[in-house]
Amino acid sequence: MKYRRSKPHVAATAIQAAYRGHLVRRTQPLKHLRIIRNVRIELQRLEHQLATDPRLFETLRRDSTERLKWSEGGMHLLLQLDSLQGLHPVVRDSRKSVTKDVISYQEYIDSAGKGAHMPYVQPTGQTFPQAPPVHSQQSAYSTTSSAAGVYKYSPSHSQGSVQQGVNPQAHVPYVPTVPGRGERPLSSGPPPSQYAAQPEKTYYPPQGLSRYDYDARFPPGTEPDVIDLFRKADVDGSGAIDTKELQRILSLKFFNFSRRTVRLMLHLFADDTTITSRLGPTAFMKLWRELKKWQRTFKSFDHDGSGSIDLPELREAMLSLGIGVTPQVLQLLMFNYDRTGLNSSIAFGDFIECGLIVKGLTEKFILHDPEYTGAARIDYQAFMMMVLPFIVA
């Protein structure tokens, strides 16, 4: 006789399922908030070290290795924040606020190496050293000067101030914000009058290279913004950027990709003249143009501006990029990269990662199928070397 569940049994099962879901909804935000709190505490510790040691700024300005070590500390904090997915609204707003503080900290560390070369000028003609970059009108990082010419780092909670007439946001776009949940940006408008005079940006090549020699490494027609980004990423001045340097500059200027996605970029775009773990100027230019093209494609199919696209839109986006995949492959991609658990949408960062994998594997397969027959004969060793880099990235 087939077992039939009674109404009380069905009700009890439903209550148990709802309670399990209630526990998940309650414990996950608390876990995420603890991670964010630990990141905030670590950031405050780093800020305290910068604020209490007046000689540290000079050390960071002169020693690129020390500067890179401090920048990696900020990158580690960004990776912890990036690991939080599918967040509760309260957790998402807290993560956004802390992420902005960490990025400001990283930009301050990067500016230490250029502080002696990029002065601010008062209307009276007196020159001041480079102020650290910020993201809003309330500076998270400011500098104070003394009679001896020593400039001290001051976190946002200290009493540090910026000299009157000095523009602390000379190289940061002005974005007005309002207080409240997540500091929602308003429509862009002109900056205040005290920020009207913007000093011209000046960039300097690594030691041992003239500016002409450094620019000559890039192909003709390379956009100045791309050259500027590569200079900022190449902290050690080696002429090539590694995984950490690439992830740092993309997090600051484009999108906070996962480490796996950045490794895939290096694997697919590395120059023949460099080892596969580093990008030269030509490879970086190609990668940046490709990312911009994929970003435009994603936005064109993200009609509601939610930051994600569904399965039919994913198919059309892939086709517009010249990537044709079967419905079975699309379902597999959506199942693997949909972080909501509903198998219904894919976010921008995951769209880039799955696109890199499909595009890279397709290009590798075409090498063994030059006549585009859809079939190829390949030995075991070549197959493993073709697929494994995309799995272990």
XYZ file of C-alpha atoms in Angstrom:
393
model
C 0.000 0.000 0.000
C 1.360 3.378 -0.967
C 2.155 5.596 1.964
C 0.095 8.780 2.114
C 1.244 11.645 4.224
C -1.300 13.124 6.571
C -2.027 16.840 6.731
C -0.205 17.258 10.082
C 2.829 15.519 8.611
C 2.816 17.807 5.562
C 2.462 20.858 7.792
C 5.316 19.730 10.036
C 7.560 19.167 7.012
C 6.763 22.645 5.690
C 7.519 24.206 9.075
C 10.856 22.399 9.265
C 11.817 23.548 5.755
C 10.834 27.130 6.534
C 12.817 27.039 9.780
C 15.894 25.733 7.982
C 15.609 28.567 5.481
C 15.128 31.020 8.355
C 18.343 29.802 9.966
C 20.252 30.173 6.705
C 18.912 33.685 6.199
C 19.890 34.650 9.722
C 23.310 33.018 10.001
C 24.712 33.994 6.576
C 24.360 37.790 7.053
C 25.904 37.523 10.509
C 28.843 35.579 9.079
C 29.317 38.151 6.319
C 29.112 41.038 8.780
C 31.843 39.424 10.892
C 34.080 39.208 7.819
C 33.422 42.872 7.007
C 34.127 43.853 10.615
C 37.463 41.995 10.540
C 38.385 43.740 7.282
C 37.524 47.110 8.803
C 39.644 46.374 11.886
C 42.609 45.349 9.725
C 42.228 48.510 7.622
C 42.190 50.642 10.777
C 45.355 48.896 11.943
C 47.113 49.752 8.678
C 45.848 53.334 8.907
C 47.153 53.602 12.459
C 50.618 52.495 11.351
C 50.647 55.139 8.626
C 49.382 57.834 10.986
C 51.834 57.171 13.831
C 55.055 56.862 11.809
C 55.946 60.177 10.094
C 58.922 58.589 8.303
C 56.858 55.863 6.681
C 55.696 58.079 3.793
C 59.307 58.722 2.763
C 60.039 54.995 2.983
C 57.066 54.164 0.754
C 58.013 56.896 -1.707
C 61.577 55.653 -2.148
C 61.190 51.869 -1.804
C 58.944 50.278 -4.454
C 59.225 46.850 -2.799
C 57.897 48.186 0.495
C 55.173 50.078 -1.348
C 54.125 46.913 -3.176
C 53.965 45.008 0.119
C 51.606 47.591 1.624
C 49.503 47.605 -1.530
C 49.202 43.801 -1.395
C 47.800 44.160 2.114
C 44.963 46.240 0.697
C 44.464 43.770 -2.153
C 44.096 40.948 0.383
C 41.298 42.902 2.063
C 39.577 43.471 -1.295
C 39.705 39.745 -2.032
C 37.997 39.004 1.291
C 35.226 41.461 0.428
C 34.943 40.054 -3.097
C 34.338 36.553 -1.698
C 30.966 37.673 -0.289
C 28.291 36.817 -2.858
C 24.487 36.932 -2.800
C 24.409 39.431 0.039
C 21.674 40.725 2.300
C 21.017 44.452 1.570
C 22.532 45.512 4.900
C 25.660 43.447 4.239
C 25.894 44.773 0.690
C 25.813 48.390 1.862
C 28.445 47.716 4.535
C 30.686 45.970 2.019
C 30.338 48.859 -0.423
C 31.398 51.368 2.234
C 34.407 49.332 3.387
C 35.450 48.570 -0.202
C 35.558 52.291 -0.965
C 37.778 52.865 2.094
C 40.150 50.063 1.085
C 40.412 51.402 -2.472
C 41.196 54.870 -1.093
C 43.903 53.310 1.056
C 45.409 51.559 -1.980
C 45.348 54.732 -4.057
C 47.111 56.564 -1.239
C 49.857 53.919 -1.183
C 50.222 54.177 -4.972
C 50.410 57.974 -4.794
C 53.355 57.760 -2.389
C 55.668 56.836 -5.256
C 54.545 59.864 -7.281
C 54.246 62.402 -4.458
C 57.571 64.058 -5.185
C 56.750 64.469 -8.894
C 53.130 65.632 -8.904
C 52.847 68.784 -6.751
C 49.778 70.838 -6.017
C 50.149 74.601 -6.512
C 48.406 77.255 -4.435
C 47.180 80.457 -6.081
C 50.086 82.269 -4.401
C 52.559 80.029 -6.208
C 53.641 77.983 -3.180
C 54.131 74.285 -4.003
C 52.874 71.425 -1.852
C 53.489 67.719 -2.292
C 50.931 65.329 -3.712
C 47.846 64.866 -1.565
C 46.479 61.323 -1.370
C 43.476 60.466 -3.565
C 39.957 60.273 -2.154
C 36.509 59.252 -3.413
C 34.221 61.879 -1.981
C 34.251 65.420 -0.652
C 34.914 64.098 2.847
C 38.479 62.927 2.442
C 39.241 59.495 3.841
C 42.936 60.315 3.613
C 44.528 63.735 4.085
C 47.981 65.177 4.671
C 49.265 67.709 7.173
C 52.488 69.630 6.767
C 54.955 70.848 9.380
C 57.691 73.450 9.360
C 60.300 70.756 8.815
C 58.592 69.647 5.600
C 57.500 66.210 6.923
C 54.082 65.171 5.667
C 52.053 62.875 7.871
C 49.264 60.519 6.893
C 45.960 61.174 8.701
C 42.999 58.761 8.561
C 39.477 60.096 8.294
C 38.878 59.866 12.051
C 41.863 62.083 12.902
C 42.084 65.871 12.934
C 44.191 66.117 9.753
C 43.320 68.913 7.332
C 44.213 69.946 3.807
C 45.901 73.275 3.065
C 43.549 76.056 1.965
C 43.470 76.308 -1.821
C 44.894 72.824 -2.379
C 42.801 70.480 -4.461
C 42.784 67.036 -2.742
C 40.910 65.487 -5.683
C 43.076 66.702 -8.539
C 43.095 63.369 -10.356
C 39.817 61.861 -9.048
C 36.536 62.477 -10.948
C 34.065 64.546 -8.959
C 30.988 62.471 -8.065
C 28.475 64.156 -5.724
C 26.984 61.839 -3.126
C 24.257 62.025 -0.530
C 24.302 60.388 2.912
C 22.218 57.339 3.468
C 22.046 53.759 2.359
C 25.088 52.992 0.227
C 25.751 56.689 -0.525
C 23.770 56.629 -3.753
C 25.510 58.869 -6.343
C 23.495 61.726 -7.766
C 23.532 62.858 -11.370
C 26.952 64.149 -12.328
C 27.416 67.924 -12.118
C 30.200 70.477 -12.134
C 32.581 70.408 -9.169
C 32.577 73.198 -6.549
C 34.388 76.411 -7.388
C 37.362 75.599 -5.161
C 37.979 72.540 -7.338
C 37.721 74.427 -10.628
C 41.469 74.685 -11.264
C 42.718 71.205 -12.137
C 46.518 70.803 -12.409
C 47.757 69.004 -15.494
C 48.670 65.352 -14.945
C 52.330 64.488 -15.303
C 53.543 60.908 -15.574
C 57.048 59.599 -15.183
C 58.530 56.369 -16.562
C 60.344 53.799 -14.386
C 63.946 54.371 -13.448
C 66.399 53.785 -16.315
C 63.890 54.575 -19.089
C 63.184 57.900 -20.724
C 59.580 58.809 -21.296
C 60.030 58.366 -25.062
C 61.455 54.863 -24.627
C 58.605 53.899 -22.321
C 55.908 55.135 -24.729
C 57.657 53.422 -27.654
C 56.859 50.031 -26.097
C 53.177 50.493 -26.944
C 51.806 49.929 -30.459
C 51.040 53.050 -32.523
C 47.569 54.396 -31.841
C 47.410 53.187 -28.230
C 45.101 55.388 -26.174
C 46.885 57.623 -23.608
C 44.564 56.309 -20.882
C 45.787 52.753 -21.521
C 49.434 53.857 -21.269
C 48.602 55.682 -18.039
C 46.934 52.583 -16.560
C 49.888 50.381 -17.469
C 52.305 52.807 -15.800
C 50.226 52.787 -12.631
C 50.028 48.985 -12.665
C 53.769 48.510 -13.267
C 54.755 49.328 -9.691
C 58.248 47.810 -9.868
C 59.009 49.417 -13.261
C 59.873 46.095 -14.905
C 57.951 46.834 -18.101
C 55.488 43.961 -17.486
C 52.744 43.366 -14.930
C 52.020 40.174 -13.023
C 48.821 38.746 -11.545
C 48.769 40.930 -8.433
C 49.550 44.127 -10.324
C 46.889 43.391 -12.947
C 44.249 42.551 -10.362
C 45.052 45.702 -8.400
C 44.739 48.086 -11.356
C 41.550 46.400 -12.615
C 40.004 46.631 -9.135
C 40.837 50.334 -8.945
C 39.931 51.414 -12.469
C 37.554 48.848 -14.010
C 36.043 45.983 -11.996
C 37.037 43.889 -8.994
C 37.549 40.555 -10.753
C 38.341 37.343 -8.904
C 41.891 36.012 -8.904
C 40.823 33.112 -11.133
C 39.471 35.511 -13.770
C 42.690 37.546 -13.720
C 44.758 34.389 -14.216
C 42.625 33.472 -17.214
C 43.318 36.923 -18.678
C 47.052 36.384 -18.270
C 46.846 32.931 -19.844
C 44.971 34.179 -22.918
C 46.601 37.569 -23.509
C 50.246 37.117 -22.446
C 52.855 38.343 -24.937
C 55.088 35.870 -26.738
C 58.041 37.986 -25.603
C 57.273 37.531 -21.904
C 56.653 34.580 -19.659
C 53.018 33.538 -19.417
C 52.561 34.964 -15.913
C 53.152 38.581 -17.027
C 51.600 41.038 -19.472
C 53.634 43.404 -21.612
C 52.386 46.731 -23.036
C 50.973 45.218 -26.245
C 49.143 42.434 -24.403
C 47.737 44.877 -21.846
C 46.451 47.125 -24.628
C 44.700 44.159 -26.298
C 43.218 43.005 -22.982
C 41.922 46.460 -22.094
C 40.235 46.909 -25.481
C 38.678 43.449 -25.201
C 37.336 44.169 -21.712
C 35.851 47.466 -22.859
C 34.177 45.722 -25.806
C 32.731 43.022 -23.544
C 31.556 45.651 -21.080
C 29.680 47.524 -23.815
C 28.118 44.263 -24.992
C 27.013 43.323 -21.477
C 25.446 46.747 -20.865
C 23.587 46.607 -24.176
C 21.819 43.412 -23.040
C 21.375 44.441 -19.391
C 18.215 46.395 -20.191
C 17.056 46.908 -16.597
C 20.505 47.913 -15.313
C 20.478 45.174 -12.665
C 24.070 44.123 -13.352
C 23.046 40.668 -14.604
C 21.617 39.044 -17.744
C 19.413 35.979 -18.207
C 19.914 32.914 -20.402
C 18.508 34.266 -23.719
C 20.460 37.501 -23.257
C 23.613 35.507 -22.530
C 23.177 33.623 -25.806
C 22.710 36.847 -27.784
C 25.670 38.489 -26.042
C 27.917 35.545 -26.895
C 26.787 35.614 -30.525
C 27.454 39.357 -30.783
C 31.015 38.664 -29.616
C 31.444 35.989 -32.280
C 31.097 33.062 -29.863
C 28.536 30.443 -30.855
C 27.694 27.817 -28.228
C 25.044 25.121 -28.045
C 22.029 25.349 -25.688
C 23.541 22.566 -23.574
C 26.734 24.582 -23.055
C 24.719 27.693 -22.215
C 22.722 25.788 -19.610
C 25.937 24.465 -18.090
C 27.441 27.967 -17.938
C 24.312 29.399 -16.344
C 24.148 26.568 -13.816
C 27.790 27.080 -12.826
C 27.903 30.895 -12.701
C 24.435 31.814 -11.422
C 25.104 32.823 -7.810
C 21.449 33.316 -6.894
C 20.765 29.572 -7.001
C 17.775 30.100 -9.309
C 19.612 29.294 -12.566
C 18.227 32.508 -14.050
C 20.938 35.193 -14.362
C 24.676 35.794 -14.556
C 26.590 38.841 -13.261
C 29.187 40.903 -15.148
C 32.296 39.431 -13.498
C 31.110 35.882 -14.122
C 30.112 36.818 -17.681
C 33.707 37.871 -18.346
C 35.104 34.672 -16.796
C 32.861 32.242 -18.671
C 33.383 34.245 -21.867
C 37.151 33.971 -21.481
C 36.877 30.214 -21.005
C 34.582 29.630 -23.996
C 36.525 31.988 -26.253
C 39.885 30.547 -25.182
C 38.845 26.913 -25.618
C 37.289 27.711 -29.001
C 40.506 29.325 -30.220
C 42.552 26.366 -28.957
C 40.209 23.921 -30.706
C 40.403 25.822 -34.008
C 44.164 25.268 -34.003
C 43.391 21.545 -34.373
C 40.445 22.113 -36.748
C 41.716 24.681 -39.282
C 38.992 23.790 -41.816
C 36.159 24.452 -39.310
C 34.610 21.010 -39.658
C 33.556 20.857 -36.015
C 35.728 17.806 -35.377
C 39.415 17.420 -34.600
C 41.889 14.643 -33.949
C 44.006 15.396 -30.897
C 46.292 13.292 -28.743
C 45.999 12.995 -24.973
C 48.944 15.258 -24.098
C 47.750 18.081 -26.349
C 44.227 17.739 -24.959
C 45.430 18.024 -21.361
C 47.629 21.029 -22.137
C 44.690 22.681 -23.890
C 42.099 22.179 -21.136
C 44.041 22.155 -17.850
C 45.049 25.862 -17.844
C 41.349 26.786 -17.835
C 40.618 24.393 -14.960
C 43.509 25.174 -12.621
C 43.553 28.965 -13.236
